[in-house]
XYZ file of C-alpha atoms in Angstrom:
671
model
C 0.000 0.000 0.000
C 1.022 3.627 -0.473
C 1.227 6.147 2.366
C 1.781 9.890 2.488
C 3.877 10.951 5.420
C 2.191 13.897 7.155
C 5.429 14.785 8.892
C 7.967 14.918 6.110
C 5.743 14.986 2.995
C 7.295 11.891 1.451
C 5.403 9.194 -0.410
C 6.264 5.792 0.964
C 5.311 2.240 0.240
C 4.735 -0.166 3.079
C 2.622 -2.711 4.823
C 0.583 -2.977 7.994
C 2.202 -6.042 9.607
C 0.930 -7.234 12.956
C 0.661 -4.011 14.846
C 3.674 -2.232 13.308
C 4.008 0.033 10.264
C 6.673 -1.342 7.922
C 7.767 1.249 5.333
C 9.942 1.239 2.249
C 10.512 4.684 0.801
C 10.311 5.223 -2.966
C 12.800 8.045 -2.483
C 15.029 6.012 -0.163
C 14.144 8.456 2.580
C 16.313 7.927 5.674
C 13.409 8.249 8.069
C 11.684 5.292 6.443
C 14.647 2.948 6.319
C 13.309 1.424 9.506
C 9.938 1.223 11.220
C 8.417 4.700 11.140
C 8.558 6.695 14.311
C 5.561 8.822 13.383
C 2.074 8.059 12.115
C 1.613 8.394 8.323
C -1.664 9.333 6.693
C -2.983 6.803 4.169
C -3.389 8.171 0.631
C -4.859 5.046 -0.840
C -4.429 1.310 -0.465
C -4.049 -1.354 -3.116
C -3.791 -5.110 -3.327
C -5.307 -5.712 0.101
C -6.287 -9.368 0.477
C -9.940 -9.863 1.295
C -9.100 -11.555 4.570
C -7.309 -8.363 5.688
C -10.027 -5.901 4.685
C -11.437 -5.951 8.202
C -8.338 -4.013 9.220
C -9.499 -0.967 7.326
C -11.938 -0.084 10.083
C -8.958 0.222 12.447
C -6.625 2.094 10.142
C -5.108 5.488 11.118
C -7.031 8.748 10.529
C -7.876 9.523 6.905
C -6.113 12.174 4.920
C -8.985 14.610 5.398
C -8.123 14.609 9.071
C -4.545 15.612 8.477
C -3.304 19.208 8.723
C -1.240 18.822 5.553
C -4.140 17.644 3.361
C -3.449 19.960 0.427
C 0.199 19.008 0.213
C -0.644 15.350 0.428
C -3.227 15.567 -2.369
C -0.636 17.278 -4.541
C 1.759 14.498 -3.806
C -0.940 11.999 -4.770
C -1.360 13.537 -8.231
C 2.367 13.531 -8.769
C 2.507 9.827 -8.149
C -0.222 8.762 -10.569
C 2.392 7.713 -13.102
C 3.702 5.151 -10.614
C 0.456 3.148 -10.491
C 1.737 0.531 -12.880
C 4.420 -0.401 -10.372
C 2.140 -0.402 -7.349
C 0.567 -3.793 -7.944
C 3.899 -5.518 -8.343
C 5.347 -3.846 -5.256
C 2.324 -4.661 -3.131
C 2.230 -8.254 -4.320
C 5.858 -8.703 -3.350
C 5.172 -7.080 0.006
C 2.188 -9.362 0.621
C 4.255 -12.417 -0.243
C 6.886 -11.258 2.223
C 4.229 -11.036 4.909
C 3.033 -14.555 4.117
C 6.603 -15.799 4.373
C 7.050 -14.207 7.789
C 3.789 -15.701 9.045
C 4.652 -19.117 7.653
C 7.962 -19.043 9.535
C 6.679 -17.226 12.606
C 8.659 -19.518 14.940
C 11.745 -17.759 13.631
C 10.249 -14.383 14.483
C 9.222 -14.463 18.140
C 7.853 -10.941 17.958
C 5.179 -12.103 15.459
C 2.585 -14.599 16.645
C -0.218 -14.504 14.112
C -1.236 -12.506 11.118
C -4.803 -12.604 12.378
C -4.059 -10.927 15.683
C -5.872 -7.814 16.924
C -5.576 -4.507 15.153
C -2.538 -2.443 16.029
C -2.449 0.339 18.549
C -0.749 3.548 17.538
C 2.241 4.075 19.826
C 1.824 7.041 22.125
C 4.446 9.741 22.378
C 6.626 9.610 25.450
C 6.067 12.453 27.865
C 7.661 13.416 31.112
C 5.849 12.149 34.175
C 6.532 13.241 37.715
C 5.357 11.530 40.863
C 2.640 14.186 41.064
C 1.501 13.750 37.463
C -2.206 13.041 37.113
C -3.383 10.935 34.196
C -6.266 12.588 32.377
C -9.588 10.841 31.922
C -9.028 10.879 28.191
C -5.681 9.110 28.559
C -7.216 6.538 30.877
C -9.987 5.829 28.403
C -7.458 5.431 25.620
C -5.401 3.083 27.784
C -8.447 0.915 28.412
C -9.113 0.624 24.694
C -5.580 -0.475 23.973
C -5.638 -4.036 22.702
C -1.947 -4.610 22.649
C 0.965 -3.291 24.766
C 4.288 -2.908 23.060
C 7.364 -3.537 25.146
C 10.938 -2.684 24.371
C 14.025 -4.708 24.942
C 17.590 -3.647 25.351
C 20.313 -4.823 23.034
C 22.266 -6.208 25.981
C 22.142 -9.849 26.954
C 23.868 -11.565 29.823
C 24.674 -15.161 30.473
C 23.124 -16.306 33.721
C 24.470 -19.283 35.623
C 21.626 -21.390 36.934
C 21.596 -22.406 40.582
C 21.039 -26.068 39.784
C 23.961 -26.674 37.485
C 26.941 -25.164 35.730
C 24.924 -24.863 32.528
C 24.660 -21.288 31.331
C 21.646 -19.814 29.607
C 21.226 -16.459 27.907
C 18.572 -14.136 29.258
C 17.590 -10.844 27.653
C 16.714 -8.025 30.009
C 13.213 -6.828 29.124
C 11.129 -3.907 30.164
C 8.475 -4.603 32.698
C 5.483 -2.987 34.282
C 4.843 -5.991 36.492
C 5.823 -6.618 40.072
C 9.549 -7.282 40.492
C 11.013 -10.548 41.731
C 10.414 -10.843 45.456
C 9.173 -7.254 45.474
C 6.065 -5.805 47.044
C 6.177 -2.754 44.800
C 5.551 -2.284 41.088
C 8.132 -0.520 38.961
C 6.928 3.077 38.742
C 10.171 4.727 37.657
C 9.695 7.272 34.873
C 11.676 9.980 33.179
C 11.019 13.179 35.122
C 12.115 16.168 33.039
C 15.358 14.370 32.306
C 15.885 13.165 35.878
C 14.371 9.927 37.217
C 12.120 9.805 40.243
C 11.996 6.439 41.979
C 8.865 5.755 43.999
C 9.191 3.032 46.632
C 6.393 1.926 48.934
C 7.913 3.916 51.792
C 9.807 6.761 50.115
C 10.378 8.756 46.943
C 14.003 9.252 45.952
C 15.740 11.330 43.304
C 19.409 11.251 42.276
C 21.970 13.583 43.752
C 24.135 13.562 40.620
C 24.521 12.080 37.152
C 22.677 12.572 33.884
C 21.849 10.840 30.629
C 25.053 12.117 29.012
C 27.184 10.523 31.734
C 25.172 7.348 31.371
C 24.276 6.895 35.035
C 22.599 8.466 38.047
C 23.742 8.341 41.661
C 21.105 7.996 44.376
C 22.633 8.887 47.726
C 21.681 7.897 51.281
C 18.697 5.722 50.408
C 17.416 4.123 53.608
C 17.408 0.337 53.677
C 16.534 0.122 57.383
C 15.064 2.277 60.120
C 17.511 4.359 62.189
C 19.037 1.954 64.780
C 18.448 4.370 67.636
C 16.543 4.185 70.909
C 14.975 0.751 71.346
C 16.473 -0.305 67.992
C 20.004 0.097 69.351
C 21.400 -3.405 69.999
C 18.413 -4.813 68.050
C 17.880 -6.468 64.678
C 17.530 -4.032 61.761
C 13.934 -3.026 60.975
C 12.361 -1.948 57.690
C 12.304 1.827 57.166
C 9.180 3.797 57.961
C 7.337 6.179 55.629
C 9.256 9.284 54.564
C 7.063 12.339 54.017
C 9.563 14.315 51.944
C 11.410 13.428 48.764
C 14.848 11.978 49.523
C 17.449 13.795 47.435
C 20.381 12.442 49.453
C 21.100 15.681 51.275
C 19.817 14.693 54.731
C 23.299 13.510 55.677
C 26.779 13.782 54.202
C 27.846 11.106 51.755
C 30.827 10.450 54.013
C 28.593 9.536 56.964
C 29.545 6.206 58.535
C 28.167 4.286 61.479
C 31.232 5.311 63.469
C 30.354 9.003 63.225
C 26.556 8.868 63.379
C 24.088 6.310 64.723
C 21.408 7.075 62.137
C 23.477 5.582 59.347
C 21.786 2.584 57.715
C 21.664 3.929 54.164
C 22.861 2.879 50.718
C 24.223 4.584 47.639
C 22.777 3.284 44.373
C 24.317 3.981 40.963
C 21.943 3.152 38.117
C 22.264 3.234 34.299
C 20.432 6.186 32.773
C 19.070 3.965 30.008
C 17.341 1.779 32.587
C 14.841 4.570 33.191
C 14.254 5.187 29.485
C 14.143 1.589 28.318
C 12.806 -0.005 31.476
C 15.474 -2.698 31.282
C 16.828 -4.764 34.174
C 20.604 -4.913 34.627
C 22.922 -7.090 36.757
C 23.547 -5.782 40.272
C 26.881 -5.423 42.111
C 26.669 -4.991 45.913
C 29.913 -3.777 47.515
C 30.989 -4.142 51.173
C 33.819 -2.023 52.555
C 36.770 -2.995 54.713
C 37.678 -1.486 58.054
C 37.792 -4.237 60.658
C 34.147 -3.686 61.668
C 35.153 -0.451 63.404
C 35.752 2.041 60.557
C 34.822 3.219 57.033
C 31.569 3.089 55.105
C 29.743 2.925 51.789
C 31.870 5.626 50.166
C 35.145 3.718 50.548
C 35.435 3.218 46.778
C 34.084 5.081 43.763
C 32.639 2.984 40.898
C 32.908 5.805 38.340
C 35.885 4.091 36.703
C 33.814 0.970 36.137
C 31.003 3.050 34.628
C 33.512 4.562 32.202
C 33.853 1.044 30.790
C 30.184 0.046 30.779
C 26.942 1.282 32.283
C 25.229 -2.083 31.965
C 25.023 -2.761 35.709
C 23.631 -1.314 38.932
C 26.035 -0.604 41.810
C 24.990 -0.637 45.473
C 27.074 0.165 48.571
C 25.616 0.317 52.087
C 26.689 1.141 55.623
C 26.484 -1.261 58.543
C 26.838 -0.668 62.270
C 30.366 -0.575 63.671
C 32.131 -0.998 66.987
C 30.080 -1.885 70.034
C 26.713 -1.081 68.408
C 27.510 -3.538 65.624
C 29.313 -6.286 67.520
C 28.079 -6.457 71.128
C 27.721 -9.980 72.511
C 27.930 -11.788 75.830
C 25.812 -13.940 78.181
C 24.166 -11.177 80.239
C 23.695 -9.009 77.162
C 21.955 -11.809 75.263
C 19.904 -12.829 78.325
C 18.374 -9.337 78.340
C 17.348 -9.672 74.698
C 20.234 -7.916 73.028
C 20.745 -8.880 69.390
C 24.106 -10.331 68.376
C 26.342 -9.582 65.413
C 24.307 -6.569 64.310
C 26.899 -5.642 61.671
C 26.342 -8.930 59.858
C 22.580 -8.694 60.363
C 22.647 -5.229 58.788
C 24.349 -6.673 55.714
C 21.775 -9.468 55.587
C 18.989 -6.878 55.717
C 20.629 -4.815 52.980
C 20.732 -7.843 50.667
C 17.034 -8.431 51.372
C 16.386 -4.779 50.527
C 18.198 -5.252 47.224
C 16.094 -8.304 46.373
C 12.934 -6.360 47.186
C 13.558 -2.896 45.769
C 16.475 -2.824 43.323
C 14.188 -3.422 40.333
C 12.883 0.110 40.897
C 16.367 1.367 40.032
C 16.687 -0.798 36.925
C 18.403 -3.712 38.658
C 17.756 -7.392 38.078
C 16.930 -8.665 41.564
C 17.547 -12.225 40.398
C 21.115 -11.524 39.268
C 23.043 -10.061 42.199
C 26.814 -10.228 42.707
C 28.210 -9.629 46.195
C 31.707 -8.221 46.489
C 33.778 -7.081 49.436
C 37.292 -6.299 50.567
C 38.857 -7.289 53.909
C 36.110 -7.248 56.561
C 33.738 -6.559 53.674
C 34.834 -9.869 52.179
C 34.042 -11.610 55.449
C 30.612 -9.938 55.392
C 29.953 -11.784 52.147
C 31.160 -15.110 53.554
C 29.119 -14.781 56.755
C 25.973 -14.520 54.630
C 26.701 -18.021 53.331
C 26.961 -19.619 56.770
C 24.389 -17.754 58.872
C 22.028 -20.080 60.723
C 24.389 -22.935 59.782
C 23.247 -22.701 56.171
C 19.523 -22.965 56.963
C 18.630 -19.636 55.423
C 17.742 -18.000 52.130
C 20.526 -17.452 49.603
C 20.685 -13.681 49.294
C 22.841 -13.252 46.179
C 23.730 -15.280 43.122
C 27.509 -15.024 42.838
C 30.426 -13.486 44.726
C 33.723 -11.720 44.001
C 35.649 -11.678 47.304
C 39.013 -9.944 47.767
C 41.290 -10.473 50.798
C 38.551 -11.449 53.265
C 39.741 -10.598 56.758
C 38.570 -11.663 60.197
C 40.231 -12.303 63.530
C 38.178 -14.828 65.527
C 38.070 -12.466 68.489
C 37.038 -13.114 72.057
C 35.059 -15.981 73.466
C 31.969 -15.468 75.602
C 33.935 -14.879 78.792
C 36.011 -12.061 77.300
C 32.910 -10.628 75.606
C 31.069 -10.535 78.933
C 33.982 -8.816 80.667
C 34.122 -6.201 77.915
C 30.356 -5.532 78.064
C 30.500 -5.068 81.822
C 33.518 -2.759 81.588
C 31.855 -0.538 78.995
C 28.585 -0.382 80.932
C 30.456 0.602 84.082
C 32.300 3.336 82.199
C 28.987 4.902 81.082
C 27.260 4.461 84.480
C 25.019 1.542 83.495
C 25.938 -0.754 86.373
C 25.540 -4.451 85.710
C 25.313 -4.016 81.945
C 21.652 -3.015 82.026
C 20.483 -3.054 78.400
C 17.768 -0.417 78.800
C 20.291 1.955 80.333
C 22.817 1.256 77.573
C 20.206 2.124 74.948
C 19.735 5.551 76.491
C 23.408 6.505 76.704
C 24.337 9.199 74.141
C 25.939 7.594 71.101
C 29.126 9.645 71.332
C 29.576 8.752 75.015
C 29.080 5.053 74.339
C 31.470 4.850 71.399
C 34.156 6.886 73.156
C 34.114 4.582 76.203
C 34.126 1.485 74.011
C 37.032 2.678 71.860
C 39.100 3.508 74.930
C 38.662 0.004 76.347
C 39.430 -1.623 72.986
C 42.736 0.242 72.878
C 43.527 -0.626 76.490
C 42.823 -4.361 76.308
C 43.268 -5.124 72.596
C 39.710 -6.452 72.390
C 38.574 -7.357 68.872
C 35.270 -5.695 67.919
C 34.334 -8.274 65.305
C 31.633 -10.896 64.696
C 31.834 -14.034 66.813
C 29.909 -17.198 67.562
C 26.532 -16.529 69.148
C 25.035 -20.032 68.969
C 22.206 -18.943 66.680
C 22.705 -16.450 63.881
C 26.404 -17.343 63.637
C 26.734 -20.734 65.330
C 30.245 -21.161 63.878
C 32.931 -19.013 62.347
C 32.536 -19.405 58.609
C 35.703 -21.461 58.061
C 34.471 -24.237 60.357
C 30.943 -23.998 58.993
C 32.165 -24.406 55.421
C 34.303 -27.424 56.220
C 31.261 -29.014 57.865
C 29.034 -28.219 54.895
C 26.945 -25.786 56.940
C 26.426 -23.139 54.282
C 23.888 -22.170 51.661
C 25.235 -21.157 48.282
C 25.123 -22.287 44.698
C 26.864 -20.119 42.162
C 30.260 -19.026 40.836
C 32.781 -17.360 43.158
C 36.003 -15.410 42.636
C 38.304 -15.221 45.656
C 41.687 -13.483 45.706
C 44.416 -12.627 48.206
C 47.605 -10.571 48.295
C 51.135 -11.910 48.631
C 51.778 -9.869 51.792
C 48.419 -9.442 53.511
C 50.259 -8.373 56.658
C 51.779 -5.612 54.485
C 55.225 -7.213 54.381
C 56.374 -5.693 57.626
C 56.885 -6.884 61.151
C 54.773 -6.335 64.217
C 56.367 -3.561 66.304
C 57.271 -4.254 69.910
C 57.839 -7.991 69.349
C 61.368 -9.201 70.177
C 61.018 -12.562 71.985
C 58.948 -15.726 71.685
C 57.054 -14.702 74.817
C 56.059 -11.532 72.993
C 54.761 -13.672 70.126
C 52.684 -15.783 72.524
C 51.172 -12.704 74.149
C 50.472 -11.229 70.720
C 48.579 -14.345 69.598
C 46.603 -14.384 72.854
C 45.623 -10.809 72.100
C 44.388 -11.791 68.637
C 42.621 -14.903 69.864
C 41.960 -14.776 73.625
C 40.273 -18.168 73.621
C 43.174 -20.139 72.143
C 44.169 -23.225 74.151
C 47.714 -24.055 75.274
C 47.833 -27.040 72.894
C 46.740 -24.894 69.962
C 49.324 -22.274 70.869
C 52.060 -24.899 70.820
C 50.965 -25.976 67.339
C 51.195 -22.366 66.197
C 54.780 -22.082 67.435
C 55.641 -25.376 65.700
C 54.098 -24.333 62.373
C 55.872 -20.972 62.513
C 59.357 -21.824 63.882
C 61.716 -19.009 64.842
C 64.344 -20.380 62.459
C 62.217 -19.318 59.458
C 62.286 -15.628 60.350
C 64.954 -12.999 60.774
C 63.082 -11.431 63.682
C 60.229 -12.347 66.022
C 58.351 -9.367 64.609
C 58.226 -10.978 61.139
C 57.190 -14.250 62.761
C 54.249 -12.549 64.458
C 53.281 -10.826 61.197
C 53.166 -14.143 59.334
C 50.991 -15.668 62.054
C 48.637 -12.711 61.792
C 48.398 -13.077 58.008
C 47.372 -16.725 58.259
C 44.870 -16.192 61.054
C 43.345 -12.943 59.885
C 43.364 -13.260 56.092
C 44.555 -16.121 53.926
C 43.045 -19.070 55.786
C 39.576 -17.983 54.700
C 40.378 -18.357 51.005
C 41.230 -22.042 51.238
C 38.144 -22.785 53.334
C 35.881 -21.279 50.684
C 37.753 -22.949 47.830
C 37.483 -26.420 49.345
C 33.866 -25.954 50.382
C 32.746 -24.873 46.906
C 35.136 -27.224 45.102
C 35.332 -26.371 41.404
C 33.077 -23.317 41.520
C 35.826 -20.847 42.453
C 38.187 -18.731 40.388
C 41.266 -18.147 42.563
C 43.587 -15.166 42.274
C 46.965 -14.352 43.817
C 47.971 -10.670 43.669
C 51.705 -9.908 43.663
C 51.577 -6.319 42.404
C 54.221 -4.483 44.463
C 54.056 -3.954 47.365
C 51.385 -6.690 47.334
C 50.118 -5.581 50.727
C 46.588 -5.698 52.064
C 44.437 -3.708 49.643
C 47.038 -3.149 46.910
C 44.552 -4.431 44.326
C 41.692 -2.084 45.250
C 42.940 1.011 43.335
C 43.245 -1.221 40.262
C 39.693 -2.570 40.435
C 38.296 0.948 40.888
C 40.797 2.807 38.725
C 39.472 6.064 37.293
C 42.590 7.746 35.961
C 45.472 9.271 37.860
C 49.108 8.399 38.454
C 50.837 5.552 40.221
C 48.617 2.879 38.676
C 49.340 0.948 35.478
C 46.220 1.745 33.441
C 46.562 -1.324 31.208
C 46.755 -3.670 34.191
C 43.896 -1.845 35.898
C 41.614 -2.125 32.876
C 42.232 -5.854 32.593
C 41.412 -6.351 36.263
C 38.277 -4.258 35.790
C 37.335 -6.383 32.790
C 37.654 -9.557 34.859
C 35.400 -8.038 37.522
C 32.776 -6.605 35.168
C 32.676 -9.702 32.991
C 32.002 -11.757 36.108
C 29.311 -9.357 37.306
C 27.515 -9.464 33.969
C 27.930 -13.138 33.038
C 29.232 -15.151 36.001
C 32.451 -15.771 34.080
C 35.474 -13.419 34.293
C 36.514 -14.467 30.787
C 33.293 -13.976 28.831
C 33.623 -10.311 27.822
C 36.346 -7.954 26.537
C 38.223 -10.856 24.979
C 40.360 -8.565 22.833
C 42.357 -7.074 25.723
C 44.872 -9.972 25.670
C 44.297 -11.020 29.261
C 44.716 -14.775 29.810
C 41.843 -17.186 30.297
C 41.164 -17.571 34.017
C 40.282 -21.227 34.727
C 38.368 -22.544 37.695
C 40.242 -24.026 40.617
C 40.428 -27.831 40.547
C 40.491 -29.490 43.965
C 41.083 -32.886 42.378
C 44.541 -31.861 41.198
C 47.051 -29.370 42.521
C 44.749 -26.415 41.981
C 45.318 -23.475 39.677
C 45.209 -19.726 40.172
C 45.594 -16.491 38.250
C 48.718 -14.668 39.417
C 49.142 -10.924 38.803
C 52.626 -9.411 39.058
C 53.645 -6.162 37.352
C 57.338 -7.077 37.680
C 56.913 -9.640 34.911
C 56.903 -7.052 32.136
C 54.513 -7.873 29.319
C 53.335 -11.032 31.072
C 51.725 -9.373 34.056
C 48.974 -11.996 34.200
C 49.837 -15.697 34.372
C 47.849 -18.816 35.122
C 50.004 -21.065 37.286
C 49.418 -24.503 38.781
C 49.349 -25.024 42.517
C 47.932 -23.104 45.445
C 50.234 -21.188 47.762
C 47.616 -21.484 50.522
C 47.190 -25.249 50.397
C 49.587 -26.018 53.238
C 49.690 -27.162 56.854
C 49.493 -23.623 58.245
C 46.291 -22.757 56.436
C 44.701 -26.108 57.202
C 45.459 -25.585 60.888
C 43.753 -22.197 61.005
C 40.791 -23.600 59.111
C 40.233 -26.887 60.912
C 42.410 -27.896 63.858
C 41.869 -24.637 65.693
C 38.097 -24.807 65.506
C 37.319 -28.425 66.352
């Protein structure tokens, strides 16, 4: 059939195929090289099969209804000489339609040539949270017989939970309820800036734009303020917020060490997610800091977004110090919650599952990542409740997980009583401790930690964390099915020696400080595994003990527990100390970092986030294939060392952690 375009005054030939206008321009007009983006006015129609004549009652407005009627009629006269070619063109077009229908299984977007009449696509318009749909628009929506959805051009390979088989899933737009979500996606373009409406709050970005490719939402609450009766209690869902959250209520640098009202997240979302309605993989980051310092702003993902914007980034705070790690018999007897820092992380993951679809995230494709204590946060989520719990994320990228076992219940009780006495809450009364000003409580706690060397970290509580995660993994008490990357540095103890250590007695006292509950027999095994003859000073001996206990033992426990599901990495980039790799993963320009090495490490990370395989994407950057660890042989790991010249990345057999020292810290010490 022939059509006159009311917008650009061009005569075009096309067909009305299953709800879409398909045009071929006689003048090879650029606007008609693809499906038209505007509604043409029909001049006349030819060669319409009788079975399709019923469509005429649903065709677009006639030419007499068009503002450019005179011009279109003139165009019609000018084309009279082309009538001899019309029949042939239309016949060919009709045959093409028949071919498509005959092979409709090859065209999933087309289901039947006899389907309902098409609906003219409506123009996009900006909608704010206060926008009211007119009665006319509502009536038109009700009459719509077919809803057209868009899809992105990005696909990701998703690893199923039941097997290693990978399937390809295309992110589609949706107006339905998100996975495990109580809210429907209501995100719309709002004069160029998205407004995200949750069931308890409305949030807008603090920075970013479509040109940058992403928006940053700052200080989004994932839990109610842990103040008053919620101090020393499990995290609770946030309450209704009357005002729009633009992220300015608190500084981005706010941590739970500086302010008690701190349980918030930063969310970075692709700009195209709000235009296309697509769902992208999610990366949830946990910061390091020994459970006493730092927060969600520890790293900046802007460098990753310079490579691709096809993912959503989330970073959250959790409680620190005594408000995040209090434990002890009398404390628990009064109803105090244990391991609040880990419970906060658990709650944040549940928030992501429930709400991240509102920010364009795929709640069914979440990667957890963390450095140091942030890495241990990820591992604790696998072993909470001895593995009898919901799996909160789908894959993990863990770097240098760190955790000192800390005090037993006796030491924890002594510490609780000492702090309560210091703030005039005799006997450790929980109600009194909840009413002490936050600054007073944290100051007293920090002073006692310094004085006695007490470790403010998660510990066994017999319920939420019945075991430290190494022991739980070796006993099969964990819940996880999915790929994992785990890496460590060559010198996690930063290659130095512990100051103030000069004799073996000093070493023994140092270990007792790290692990107050260690038995005499276990201490003797430590001294045997780390003989003085292997070290130039007792300070280096103590540092090596610390590295095994606090860092590297965790890697082997996870590797053995998950068998062939892990990709293992060994970072030797000078100085190869704790955290040397972090500026590479989050590189965003600057000096002192090899940009080529950084980009390859970022490609490993992003490829894993988007596909579950660090090798699947950016294959042209010459980085080597990173194989999975094989527990049936000697193991294999990716080793990164910038001193090797052009061969910075190598895949080498063996596992530097598979030795008697690591096995001791993982097994003998716990049983």
